[in-house]
PDB file of C-alpha atoms in Angstrom:
ATOM      1  CA  ALA D 245      -9.746  16.659 -28.301  1.00  0.00           C
ATOM      2  CA  PRO D 246     -10.473  15.314 -24.663  1.00  0.00           C
ATOM      3  CA  ALA D 247      -7.168  13.512 -24.677  1.00  0.00           C
ATOM      4  CA  ALA D 248      -5.290  16.568 -25.874  1.00  0.00           C
ATOM      5  CA  ALA D 249      -7.042  18.662 -23.283  1.00  0.00           C
ATOM      6  CA  LEU D 250      -5.974  16.188 -20.487  1.00  0.00           C
ATOM      7  CA  PHE D 251      -2.417  16.061 -21.769  1.00  0.00           C
ATOM      8  CA  ALA D 252      -2.119  19.847 -21.825  1.00  0.00           C
ATOM      9  CA  PHE D 253      -3.658  20.206 -18.312  1.00  0.00           C
ATOM     10  CA  GLY D 254      -1.067  17.526 -17.144  1.00  0.00           C
ATOM     11  CA  ALA D 255       1.897  19.450 -18.688  1.00  0.00           C
ATOM     12  CA  MET D 256       0.660  22.729 -17.079  1.00  0.00           C
ATOM     13  CA  ALA D 257       0.337  21.064 -13.773  1.00  0.00           C
ATOM     14  CA  LEU D 258       3.858  19.624 -13.882  1.00  0.00           C
ATOM     15  CA  ARG D 259       5.205  23.155 -14.997  1.00  0.00           C
ATOM     16  CA  ALA D 260       3.493  24.828 -11.995  1.00  0.00           C
ATOM     17  CA  ALA D 261       4.798  22.044  -9.454  1.00  0.00           C
ATOM     18  CA  PRO D 262       7.702  22.821  -7.224  1.00  0.00           C
ATOM     19  CA  PRO D 263      11.040  21.256  -8.264  1.00  0.00           C
ATOM     20  CA  ALA D 264      11.022  17.513  -7.630  1.00  0.00           C
ATOM     21  CA  ASP D 265      14.084  17.709  -5.387  1.00  0.00           C
ATOM     22  CA  ALA D 266      12.730  20.815  -3.270  1.00  0.00           C
ATOM     23  CA  ARG D 267      12.182  20.091   0.359  1.00  0.00           C
ATOM     24  CA  PRO D 268       8.587  20.789   1.203  1.00  0.00           C
ATOM     25  CA  PRO D 269       7.796  23.518   3.776  1.00  0.00           C
ATOM     26  CA  ARG D 270       6.276  20.980   6.233  1.00  0.00           C
ATOM     27  CA  ALA D 271       8.442  18.000   5.335  1.00  0.00           C
ATOM     28  CA  ALA D 272       8.208  14.938   7.593  1.00  0.00           C
ATOM     29  CA  PRO D 273      10.851  12.285   7.291  1.00  0.00           C
ATOM     30  CA  VAL D 274       9.770   8.738   6.192  1.00  0.00           C
ATOM     31  CA  ALA D 275      11.688   5.587   5.366  1.00  0.00           C
ATOM     32  CA  VAL D 276      10.859   2.130   3.926  1.00  0.00           C
ATOM     33  CA  VAL D 277      12.335  -1.189   4.711  1.00  0.00           C
ATOM     34  CA  GLN D 278      12.431  -3.629   1.893  1.00  0.00           C
ATOM     35  CA  GLY D 279      13.251  -7.121   3.522  1.00  0.00           C
ATOM     36  CA  HIS D 280      13.251  -9.451   0.435  1.00  0.00           C
ATOM     37  CA  VAL D 281      12.666 -12.441   2.666  1.00  0.00           C
ATOM     38  CA  LYS D 282      12.188 -15.509   0.616  1.00  0.00           C
ATOM     39  CA  LEU D 283       8.670 -16.590   0.070  1.00  0.00           C
ATOM     40  CA  GLU D 284       9.054 -20.141   1.450  1.00  0.00           C
ATOM     41  CA  ARG D 285      10.521 -18.854   4.747  1.00  0.00           C
ATOM     42  CA  ARG D 286       8.014 -16.120   5.494  1.00  0.00           C
ATOM     43  CA  TRP D 287       5.214 -18.056   7.054  1.00  0.00           C
ATOM     44  CA  ARG D 288       7.226 -20.730   8.849  1.00  0.00           C
ATOM     45  CA  SER D 289       7.307 -20.398  12.666  1.00  0.00           C
ATOM     46  CA  ASP D 290      10.990 -21.409  12.924  1.00  0.00           C
ATOM     47  CA  SER D 291      11.847 -18.389  10.623  1.00  0.00           C
ATOM     48  CA  TYR D 292       9.888 -15.692  12.692  1.00  0.00           C
ATOM     49  CA  GLY D 293      12.988 -14.497  14.536  1.00  0.00           C
ATOM     50  CA  ARG D 294      15.254 -14.300  11.474  1.00  0.00           C
ATOM     51  CA  ASN D 295      12.656 -12.638   9.409  1.00  0.00           C
ATOM     52  CA  PHE D 296      11.817 -10.141  12.178  1.00  0.00           C
ATOM     53  CA  GLU D 297      15.522  -9.431  12.577  1.00  0.00           C
ATOM     54  CA  VAL D 298      15.865  -8.328   8.929  1.00  0.00           C
ATOM     55  CA  TYR D 299      13.217  -5.534   9.621  1.00  0.00           C
ATOM     56  CA  LEU D 300      14.655  -4.474  12.869  1.00  0.00           C
ATOM     57  CA  GLU D 301      17.924  -4.024  11.433  1.00  0.00           C
ATOM     58  CA  GLY D 302      16.531  -2.067   8.566  1.00  0.00           C
ATOM     59  CA  THR D 303      14.613   0.120  10.883  1.00  0.00           C
ATOM     60  CA  LEU D 304      17.772   0.857  12.866  1.00  0.00           C
ATOM     61  CA  GLU D 305      19.486   1.901   9.668  1.00  0.00           C
ATOM     62  CA  ALA D 306      16.509   3.974   8.498  1.00  0.00           C
ATOM     63  CA  LEU D 307      16.267   5.928  11.763  1.00  0.00           C
ATOM     64  CA  THR D 308      20.133   6.561  11.940  1.00  0.00           C
ATOM     65  CA  ARG D 309      19.834   8.152   8.522  1.00  0.00           C
ATOM     66  CA  ALA D 310      16.510   9.822   9.122  1.00  0.00           C
ATOM     67  CA  PRO D 311      15.853  10.427  12.826  1.00  0.00           C
ATOM     68  CA  GLY D 312      12.293  10.798  13.777  1.00  0.00           C
ATOM     69  CA  ALA D 313      11.017   9.141  10.663  1.00  0.00           C
ATOM     70  CA  LEU D 314       7.800   7.184  10.062  1.00  0.00           C
ATOM     71  CA  VAL D 315       9.275   3.855   9.023  1.00  0.00           C
ATOM     72  CA  VAL D 316       6.970   1.774   6.820  1.00  0.00           C
ATOM     73  CA  TRP D 317       7.306  -2.069   6.652  1.00  0.00           C
ATOM     74  CA  PRO D 318       5.652  -4.113   3.958  1.00  0.00           C
ATOM     75  CA  GLU D 319       2.480  -5.924   4.013  1.00  0.00           C
ATOM     76  CA  SER D 320       2.802  -9.137   5.960  1.00  0.00           C
ATOM     77  CA  ALA D 321       6.262  -8.268   7.409  1.00  0.00           C
ATOM     78  CA  LEU D 322       5.112  -9.804  10.501  1.00  0.00           C
ATOM     79  CA  THR D 323       3.820 -13.415  10.019  1.00  0.00           C
ATOM     80  CA  PHE D 324       2.656 -13.787  13.577  1.00  0.00           C
ATOM     81  CA  PHE D 325       0.191 -12.096  15.905  1.00  0.00           C
ATOM     82  CA  LEU D 326       1.912  -9.178  17.404  1.00  0.00           C
ATOM     83  CA  GLU D 327      -0.705  -9.150  20.282  1.00  0.00           C
ATOM     84  CA  ASP D 328       0.596 -12.574  21.249  1.00  0.00           C
ATOM     85  CA  GLU D 329       4.327 -11.647  21.096  1.00  0.00           C
ATOM     86  CA  PRO D 330       4.976  -8.959  23.756  1.00  0.00           C
ATOM     87  CA  LEU D 331       8.812  -9.405  23.384  1.00  0.00           C
ATOM     88  CA  TYR D 332       8.695  -8.703  19.604  1.00  0.00           C
ATOM     89  CA  ARG D 333       6.423  -5.656  20.333  1.00  0.00           C
ATOM     90  CA  ARG D 334       8.870  -4.366  22.906  1.00  0.00           C
ATOM     91  CA  SER D 335      11.746  -4.823  20.348  1.00  0.00           C
ATOM     92  CA  ILE D 336       9.948  -2.592  17.847  1.00  0.00           C
ATOM     93  CA  ALA D 337       9.298  -0.030  20.476  1.00  0.00           C
ATOM     94  CA  SER D 338      12.913  -0.060  21.528  1.00  0.00           C
ATOM     95  CA  VAL D 339      14.134   0.514  18.099  1.00  0.00           C
ATOM     96  CA  ALA D 340      11.570   3.249  17.288  1.00  0.00           C
ATOM     97  CA  ALA D 341      12.460   5.078  20.627  1.00  0.00           C
ATOM     98  CA  ALA D 342      16.174   4.943  19.956  1.00  0.00           C
ATOM     99  CA  GLY D 343      15.613   6.743  16.691  1.00  0.00           C
ATOM    100  CA  GLY D 344      12.722   8.948  17.864  1.00  0.00           C
ATOM    101  CA  GLY D 345      10.373   7.481  15.152  1.00  0.00           C
ATOM    102  CA  GLU D 346       7.619   5.172  14.789  1.00  0.00           C
ATOM    103  CA  VAL D 347       6.895   2.039  12.624  1.00  0.00           C
ATOM    104  CA  ALA D 348       4.052   1.185  10.386  1.00  0.00           C
ATOM    105  CA  VAL D 349       3.750  -2.564  10.478  1.00  0.00           C
ATOM    106  CA  GLY D 350       1.971  -4.955   8.280  1.00  0.00           C
ATOM    107  CA  GLY D 351       0.863  -8.281   9.762  1.00  0.00           C
ATOM    108  CA  PRO D 352      -2.006 -10.562  10.605  1.00  0.00           C
ATOM    109  CA  ARG D 353      -4.473  -9.807  13.347  1.00  0.00           C
ATOM    110  CA  GLN D 354      -6.914 -12.021  15.255  1.00  0.00           C
ATOM    111  CA  ALA D 355     -10.375 -10.927  16.457  1.00  0.00           C
ATOM    112  CA  GLY D 356     -13.389 -12.618  18.055  1.00  0.00           C
ATOM    113  CA  ASP D 357     -13.276 -15.400  20.595  1.00  0.00           C
ATOM    114  CA  ASP D 358     -11.534 -18.828  20.177  1.00  0.00           C
ATOM    115  CA  ALA D 359     -14.870 -20.487  19.079  1.00  0.00           C
ATOM    116  CA  ALA D 360     -15.421 -18.098  16.202  1.00  0.00           C
ATOM    117  CA  PRO D 361     -12.074 -16.451  15.479  1.00  0.00           C
ATOM    118  CA  ARG D 362     -11.550 -13.859  12.442  1.00  0.00           C
ATOM    119  CA  TRP D 363      -8.294 -13.031  11.063  1.00  0.00           C
ATOM    120  CA  PHE D 364      -7.473  -9.836   9.243  1.00  0.00           C
ATOM    121  CA  ASN D 365      -4.685  -8.644   6.948  1.00  0.00           C
ATOM    122  CA  SER D 366      -3.822  -5.470   9.053  1.00  0.00           C
ATOM    123  CA  VAL D 367      -1.535  -2.432   9.249  1.00  0.00           C
ATOM    124  CA  PHE D 368      -0.869  -0.711  12.640  1.00  0.00           C
ATOM    125  CA  VAL D 369       1.546   1.756  13.965  1.00  0.00           C
ATOM    126  CA  VAL D 370       3.928   1.148  16.902  1.00  0.00           C
ATOM    127  CA  ASP D 371       5.534   4.037  18.591  1.00  0.00           C
ATOM    128  CA  GLY D 372       8.494   4.249  20.897  1.00  0.00           C
ATOM    129  CA  ALA D 373       6.367   3.624  24.007  1.00  0.00           C
ATOM    130  CA  GLY D 374       5.272   0.314  22.690  1.00  0.00           C
ATOM    131  CA  ARG D 375       1.645   1.682  22.075  1.00  0.00           C
ATOM    132  CA  VAL D 376      -0.049  -0.049  19.066  1.00  0.00           C
ATOM    133  CA  SER D 377      -2.645   2.002  17.085  1.00  0.00           C
ATOM    134  CA  GLU D 378      -6.078   0.952  16.046  1.00  0.00           C
ATOM    135  CA  PRO D 379      -5.478  -1.232  12.970  1.00  0.00           C
ATOM    136  CA  TYR D 380      -6.301  -0.754   9.379  1.00  0.00           C
ATOM    137  CA  ASP D 381      -7.799  -3.993   8.122  1.00  0.00           C
ATOM    138  CA  LYS D 382      -7.443  -4.738   4.363  1.00  0.00           C
ATOM    139  CA  GLN D 383     -10.819  -4.262   2.595  1.00  0.00           C
ATOM    140  CA  ALA D 384     -10.281  -5.525  -0.880  1.00  0.00           C
ATOM    141  CA  LEU D 385      -9.063  -9.128  -0.439  1.00  0.00           C
ATOM    142  CA  VAL D 386      -7.687 -11.256  -3.344  1.00  0.00           C
ATOM    143  CA  PRO D 387      -9.872 -14.339  -3.957  1.00  0.00           C
ATOM    144  CA  PHE D 388      -8.201 -17.675  -3.336  1.00  0.00           C
ATOM    145  CA  ALA D 389      -4.920 -15.974  -2.104  1.00  0.00           C
ATOM    146  CA  GLU D 390      -6.689 -14.269   0.829  1.00  0.00           C
ATOM    147  CA  TYR D 391     -10.185 -15.507   1.094  1.00  0.00           C
ATOM    148  CA  PRO D 392     -12.072 -18.487  -0.495  1.00  0.00           C
ATOM    149  CA  PRO D 393     -14.746 -17.287  -2.844  1.00  0.00           C
ATOM    150  CA  LEU D 394     -16.061 -20.852  -2.628  1.00  0.00           C
ATOM    151  CA  GLY D 395     -16.361 -20.590   1.152  1.00  0.00           C
ATOM    152  CA  ALA D 396     -17.974 -24.049   1.502  1.00  0.00           C
ATOM    153  CA  LEU D 397     -15.202 -25.910  -0.038  1.00  0.00           C
ATOM    154  CA  ASP D 398     -12.626 -26.198   2.660  1.00  0.00           C
ATOM    155  CA  PHE D 399      -9.971 -27.659   0.483  1.00  0.00           C
ATOM    156  CA  VAL D 400      -9.538 -24.479  -1.572  1.00  0.00           C
ATOM    157  CA  ARG D 401      -8.682 -22.493   1.675  1.00  0.00           C
ATOM    158  CA  ARG D 402      -5.139 -21.331   2.001  1.00  0.00           C
ATOM    159  CA  ARG D 403      -3.539 -21.342   5.446  1.00  0.00           C
ATOM    160  CA  PHE D 404      -1.430 -18.494   6.697  1.00  0.00           C
ATOM    161  CA  GLU D 405       0.198 -20.248   9.682  1.00  0.00           C
ATOM    162  CA  GLY D 406      -2.108 -19.408  12.553  1.00  0.00           C
ATOM    163  CA  ALA D 407      -4.637 -17.797  10.205  1.00  0.00           C
ATOM    164  CA  ARG D 408      -7.008 -19.993   8.202  1.00  0.00           C
ATOM    165  CA  PHE D 409      -8.160 -17.120   5.831  1.00  0.00           C
ATOM    166  CA  PHE D 410      -8.748 -13.461   6.046  1.00  0.00           C
ATOM    167  CA  ALA D 411     -11.887 -11.486   6.706  1.00  0.00           C
ATOM    168  CA  PHE D 412     -12.871  -8.287   4.893  1.00  0.00           C
ATOM    169  CA  GLY D 413     -12.038  -5.169   6.899  1.00  0.00           C
ATOM    170  CA  ALA D 414     -14.584  -2.475   7.645  1.00  0.00           C
ATOM    171  CA  ALA D 415     -14.183   1.232   7.079  1.00  0.00           C
ATOM    172  CA  THR D 416     -11.432   2.755   9.155  1.00  0.00           C
ATOM    173  CA  PRO D 417     -10.381   6.382   9.761  1.00  0.00           C
ATOM    174  CA  PRO D 418      -6.836   7.174   8.578  1.00  0.00           C
ATOM    175  CA  LEU D 419      -4.074   6.036  10.822  1.00  0.00           C
ATOM    176  CA  ALA D 420      -2.572   8.837  13.005  1.00  0.00           C
ATOM    177  CA  THR D 421       1.176   9.131  12.221  1.00  0.00           C
ATOM    178  CA  ARG D 422       3.950  11.532  12.896  1.00  0.00           C
ATOM    179  CA  ALA D 423       3.991  12.147   9.173  1.00  0.00           C
ATOM    180  CA  GLY D 424       0.196  12.976   8.960  1.00  0.00           C
ATOM    181  CA  ARG D 425      -3.034  11.129   8.768  1.00  0.00           C
ATOM    182  CA  ALA D 426      -2.266   8.050   6.610  1.00  0.00           C
ATOM    183  CA  GLY D 427      -4.677   6.407   4.343  1.00  0.00           C
ATOM    184  CA  VAL D 428      -3.607   2.828   3.734  1.00  0.00           C
ATOM    185  CA  LEU D 429      -3.872   0.822   0.563  1.00  0.00           C
ATOM    186  CA  VAL D 430      -2.526  -2.707   1.235  1.00  0.00           C
ATOM    187  CA  CYS D 431      -0.895  -4.316  -1.894  1.00  0.00           C
ATOM    188  CA  ASN D 432      -3.454  -4.668  -4.616  1.00  0.00           C
ATOM    189  CA  GLU D 433      -5.694  -1.926  -3.142  1.00  0.00           C
ATOM    190  CA  GLY D 434      -3.135   0.544  -4.534  1.00  0.00           C
ATOM    191  CA  MET D 435      -4.462  -0.533  -7.937  1.00  0.00           C
ATOM    192  CA  LEU D 436      -8.044   0.741  -7.172  1.00  0.00           C
ATOM    193  CA  PRO D 437      -8.469   4.449  -7.790  1.00  0.00           C
ATOM    194  CA  GLU D 438     -11.824   4.433  -6.011  1.00  0.00           C
ATOM    195  CA  LEU D 439     -10.265   3.219  -2.638  1.00  0.00           C
ATOM    196  CA  ALA D 440      -7.612   5.989  -2.863  1.00  0.00           C
ATOM    197  CA  GLY D 441     -10.395   8.434  -3.257  1.00  0.00           C
ATOM    198  CA  ARG D 442     -12.205   7.035  -0.330  1.00  0.00           C
ATOM    199  CA  ARG D 443      -9.202   7.242   1.856  1.00  0.00           C
ATOM    200  CA  VAL D 444      -8.716  10.975   1.052  1.00  0.00           C
ATOM    201  CA  ALA D 445     -12.442  11.519   1.507  1.00  0.00           C
ATOM    202  CA  GLU D 446     -11.976  10.004   4.986  1.00  0.00           C
ATOM    203  CA  GLY D 447      -9.249  12.596   5.766  1.00  0.00           C
ATOM    204  CA  ALA D 448      -6.062  10.990   4.594  1.00  0.00           C
ATOM    205  CA  GLU D 449      -3.197  13.476   4.273  1.00  0.00           C
ATOM    206  CA  ILE D 450      -0.662  10.957   2.892  1.00  0.00           C
ATOM    207  CA  LEU D 451      -1.128   7.503   1.282  1.00  0.00           C
ATOM    208  CA  LEU D 452       0.753   4.329   2.418  1.00  0.00           C
ATOM    209  CA  ASN D 453       1.088   1.288   0.069  1.00  0.00           C
ATOM    210  CA  PRO D 454       2.623  -1.641   2.120  1.00  0.00           C
ATOM    211  CA  SER D 455       2.769  -4.486  -0.367  1.00  0.00           C
ATOM    212  CA  ASN D 456       3.634  -8.126  -0.656  1.00  0.00           C
ATOM    213  CA  ASP D 457       5.376  -8.621  -4.061  1.00  0.00           C
ATOM    214  CA  THR D 458       7.497 -11.619  -3.168  1.00  0.00           C
ATOM    215  CA  TRP D 459       5.543 -13.778  -5.555  1.00  0.00           C
ATOM    216  CA  ILE D 460       6.256 -11.590  -8.599  1.00  0.00           C
ATOM    217  CA  PRO D 461       9.047 -13.257 -10.758  1.00  0.00           C
ATOM    218  CA  SER D 462       9.642 -10.511 -13.255  1.00  0.00           C
ATOM    219  CA  ARG D 463      11.172  -7.170 -12.860  1.00  0.00           C
ATOM    220  CA  ARG D 464       9.080  -5.885 -15.741  1.00  0.00           C
ATOM    221  CA  PHE D 465       5.857  -6.792 -14.073  1.00  0.00           C
ATOM    222  CA  ALA D 466       7.100  -5.423 -10.752  1.00  0.00           C
ATOM    223  CA  ASP D 467       7.880  -2.130 -12.468  1.00  0.00           C
ATOM    224  CA  HIS D 468       4.527  -2.169 -14.229  1.00  0.00           C
ATOM    225  CA  LEU D 469       2.630  -2.862 -10.833  1.00  0.00           C
ATOM    226  CA  PHE D 470       4.611   0.116  -9.298  1.00  0.00           C
ATOM    227  CA  ASP D 471       3.511   2.445 -12.112  1.00  0.00           C
ATOM    228  CA  ILE D 472      -0.142   1.619 -11.627  1.00  0.00           C
ATOM    229  CA  VAL D 473       0.147   2.430  -7.905  1.00  0.00           C
ATOM    230  CA  ARG D 474       2.078   5.598  -8.613  1.00  0.00           C
ATOM    231  CA  LEU D 475      -1.108   7.101 -10.421  1.00  0.00           C
ATOM    232  CA  ARG D 476      -2.850   7.139  -7.054  1.00  0.00           C
ATOM    233  CA  ALA D 477      -0.528   9.999  -5.891  1.00  0.00           C
ATOM    234  CA  VAL D 478      -1.289  12.029  -9.054  1.00  0.00           C
ATOM    235  CA  GLU D 479      -5.088  11.397  -8.942  1.00  0.00           C
ATOM    236  CA  GLN D 480      -5.303  12.450  -5.273  1.00  0.00           C
ATOM    237  CA  ARG D 481      -2.474  14.965  -5.041  1.00  0.00           C
ATOM    238  CA  ARG D 482      -0.988  13.149  -2.117  1.00  0.00           C
ATOM    239  CA  TRP D 483       2.426  11.957  -1.178  1.00  0.00           C
ATOM    240  CA  LEU D 484       2.613   8.178  -1.425  1.00  0.00           C
ATOM    241  CA  VAL D 485       4.964   5.840   0.509  1.00  0.00           C
ATOM    242  CA  ARG D 486       5.203   2.337  -0.975  1.00  0.00           C
ATOM    243  CA  ALA D 487       6.979  -0.361   1.036  1.00  0.00           C
ATOM    244  CA  SER D 488       7.301  -3.644  -0.818  1.00  0.00           C
ATOM    245  CA  THR D 489       8.648  -6.999   0.367  1.00  0.00           C
ATOM    246  CA  SER D 490      10.788  -7.346  -2.814  1.00  0.00           C
ATOM    247  CA  GLY D 491      10.545  -3.976  -4.561  1.00  0.00           C
ATOM    248  CA  PRO D 492      10.405  -1.627  -5.970  1.00  0.00           C
ATOM    249  CA  SER D 493       9.785   0.510  -2.776  1.00  0.00           C
ATOM    250  CA  ALA D 494       9.461   4.295  -3.296  1.00  0.00           C
ATOM    251  CA  VAL D 495       8.312   7.701  -2.171  1.00  0.00           C
ATOM    252  CA  VAL D 496       6.093   9.487  -4.871  1.00  0.00           C
ATOM    253  CA  ASP D 497       5.209  13.171  -4.782  1.00  0.00           C
ATOM    254  CA  PRO D 498       1.850  14.562  -5.496  1.00  0.00           C
ATOM    255  CA  TRP D 499       2.715  14.974  -9.201  1.00  0.00           C
ATOM    256  CA  GLY D 500       3.710  11.409  -9.671  1.00  0.00           C
ATOM    257  CA  ARG D 501       7.550  12.095  -9.494  1.00  0.00           C
ATOM    258  CA  VAL D 502       9.541   9.364  -7.841  1.00  0.00           C
ATOM    259  CA  THR D 503      11.804  11.070  -5.258  1.00  0.00           C
ATOM    260  CA  VAL D 504      13.152   7.825  -3.689  1.00  0.00           C
ATOM    261  CA  ARG D 505      13.103   4.346  -5.148  1.00  0.00           C
ATOM    262  CA  THR D 506      14.791   0.993  -4.478  1.00  0.00           C
ATOM    263  CA  ARG D 507      15.812  -1.642  -6.887  1.00  0.00           C
ATOM    264  CA  PRO D 508      13.659  -4.796  -6.903  1.00  0.00           C
ATOM    265  CA  PHE D 509      14.669  -8.260  -5.666  1.00  0.00           C
ATOM    266  CA  GLU D 510      17.226  -7.107  -3.031  1.00  0.00           C
ATOM    267  CA  ARG D 511      17.201  -5.984   0.573  1.00  0.00           C
ATOM    268  CA  ALA D 512      17.223  -2.225   0.871  1.00  0.00           C
ATOM    269  CA  VAL D 513      16.433   0.856   3.012  1.00  0.00           C
ATOM    270  CA  ALA D 514      15.310   4.105   1.659  1.00  0.00           C
ATOM    271  CA  THR D 515      14.710   7.453   3.259  1.00  0.00           C
ATOM    272  CA  GLY D 516      12.827  10.516   2.078  1.00  0.00           C
ATOM    273  CA  TRP D 517      10.217  12.900   3.130  1.00  0.00           C
ATOM    274  CA  VAL D 518       6.406  13.518   2.662  1.00  0.00           C
ATOM    275  CA  GLU D 519       4.276  16.562   3.453  1.00  0.00           C
ATOM    276  CA  PRO D 520       0.799  16.119   4.655  1.00  0.00           C
ATOM    277  CA  ARG D 521      -1.848  17.776   2.337  1.00  0.00           C
ATOM    278  CA  ALA D 522      -5.453  18.566   2.505  1.00  0.00           C
ATOM    279  CA  GLY D 523      -8.142  19.183  -0.012  1.00  0.00           C
ATOM    280  CA  ARG D 524      -9.639  16.921  -2.811  1.00  0.00           C
ATOM    281  CA  THR D 525      -9.003  16.945  -6.592  1.00  0.00           C
ATOM    282  CA  LEU D 526     -11.657  16.968  -9.188  1.00  0.00           C
ATOM    283  CA  TYR D 527     -10.850  13.389  -9.985  1.00  0.00           C
ATOM    284  CA  GLY D 528     -11.020  12.478  -6.313  1.00  0.00           C
ATOM    285  CA  ARG D 529     -14.434  13.896  -6.269  1.00  0.00           C
ATOM    286  CA  ILE D 530     -16.002  12.548  -9.453  1.00  0.00           C
ATOM    287  CA  GLY D 531     -13.794   9.675 -10.217  1.00  0.00           C
ATOM    288  CA  ASP D 532     -14.038   8.109 -13.734  1.00  0.00           C
ATOM    289  CA  ALA D 533     -17.271  10.016 -14.535  1.00  0.00           C
ATOM    290  CA  PHE D 534     -15.394  12.255 -17.066  1.00  0.00           C
ATOM    291  CA  GLY D 535     -14.060   9.251 -18.910  1.00  0.00           C
ATOM    292  CA  VAL D 536     -17.462   7.564 -18.940  1.00  0.00           C
ATOM    293  CA  ALA D 537     -18.972  10.794 -20.286  1.00  0.00           C
ATOM    294  CA  CYS D 538     -16.399  10.947 -23.030  1.00  0.00           C
ATOM    295  CA  VAL D 539     -17.033   7.276 -24.034  1.00  0.00           C
ATOM    296  CA  ALA D 540     -20.749   7.939 -24.118  1.00  0.00           C
ATOM    297  CA  ALA D 541     -20.387  11.082 -26.187  1.00  0.00           C
ATOM    298  CA  ALA D 542     -18.147   9.249 -28.640  1.00  0.00           C
ATOM    299  CA  ALA D 543     -20.750   6.365 -28.755  1.00  0.00           C
ATOM    300  CA  LEU D 544     -23.491   8.761 -29.521  1.00  0.00           C
ATOM    301  CA  ALA D 545     -21.551  10.628 -32.079  1.00  0.00           C
ATOM    302  CA  LEU D 546     -20.742   7.352 -33.914  1.00  0.00           C
ATOM    303  CA  VAL D 547     -24.422   6.422 -33.936  1.00  0.00           C
ATOM    304  CA  ALA D 548     -25.287   9.853 -35.263  1.00  0.00           C
ATOM    305  CA  VAL D 549     -22.785   9.700 -38.093  1.00  0.00           C
ATOM    306  CA  ARG D 550     -23.888   6.089 -39.023  1.00  0.00           C
ATOM    307  CA  ARG D 551     -27.527   7.193 -39.115  1.00  0.00           C
ATOM    308  CA  GLY D 552     -26.497  10.217 -41.257  1.00  0.00           C
ATOM    309  CA  SER D 553     -24.584   8.078 -43.656  1.00  0.00           C
ATOM    310  CA  ARG D 554     -27.545   5.751 -44.051  1.00  0.00           C
ATOM    311  CA  ALA D 555     -29.907   8.528 -44.733  1.00  0.00           C
ATOM    312  CA  ALA D 556     -27.640   9.980 -47.333  1.00  0.00           C
ATOM    313  CA  THR D 557     -27.482   6.681 -49.339  1.00  0.00           C
ATOM    314  CA  ARG D 558     -31.177   6.374 -49.457  1.00  0.00           C
TER     315      ARG D 558
END
């Protein structure tokens, strides 16, 4: 019965939703750049310029097709510290200014002093004047890939060029963008519904999911991962923009309908729109409490039935 009720509710919500191709009243243009840079080249210092050029060219194309857009780059699109590369920062600003837009950039960030540096897997917004926003630092890191769970064993630590490993980010307000206040879910964070709910509770009007999927060898797995992330838009009733290194990248509306999507394992640029939204859903407020209650009720009912059957056989 609970499953049937949820199915009926979903069908009614989709029926009441505006047409998938209807432009929202407060539509803001967005774009994604899918660089599909080979994994073995991404963290090599001698490839910085070529990798960076892929994303600059994609941004130029995006802002030509959608002037004034928020252009979203994937996680780790930059593999160097932007604060140490003023020329690269000016290049991003120049491209953004030419198209009247701004760029949400994924890349590493260093904090602390030289004696005790800390590195973060971050996302920040660069505007046409070269201003860089306060960063969002990834909070749900992947063990072994991004941080060593066995911290004392130095040999298990992976090296990200200048960064030795990543530190956990602290709570951060949504990033201010021209498309609305953006709650960021970096890569695997998009698989965690509680983090999406937290972003909306913090004031996010849209969701961004910059992701590094270059390591995924299978299109089926890439599509499956995207379908999981897509649920965050439905749960929170927010537009979601996903920018993946190798795809699929997409724009998803608050009812889970994909309005723009790229094919995986190729370079691509896609443009669309989002609309900033306010308010919180019931799921956003209570999370999985309803599901847990259903499981508990089913377990109690099963216990009651078994006790009743035992009593009847005595």
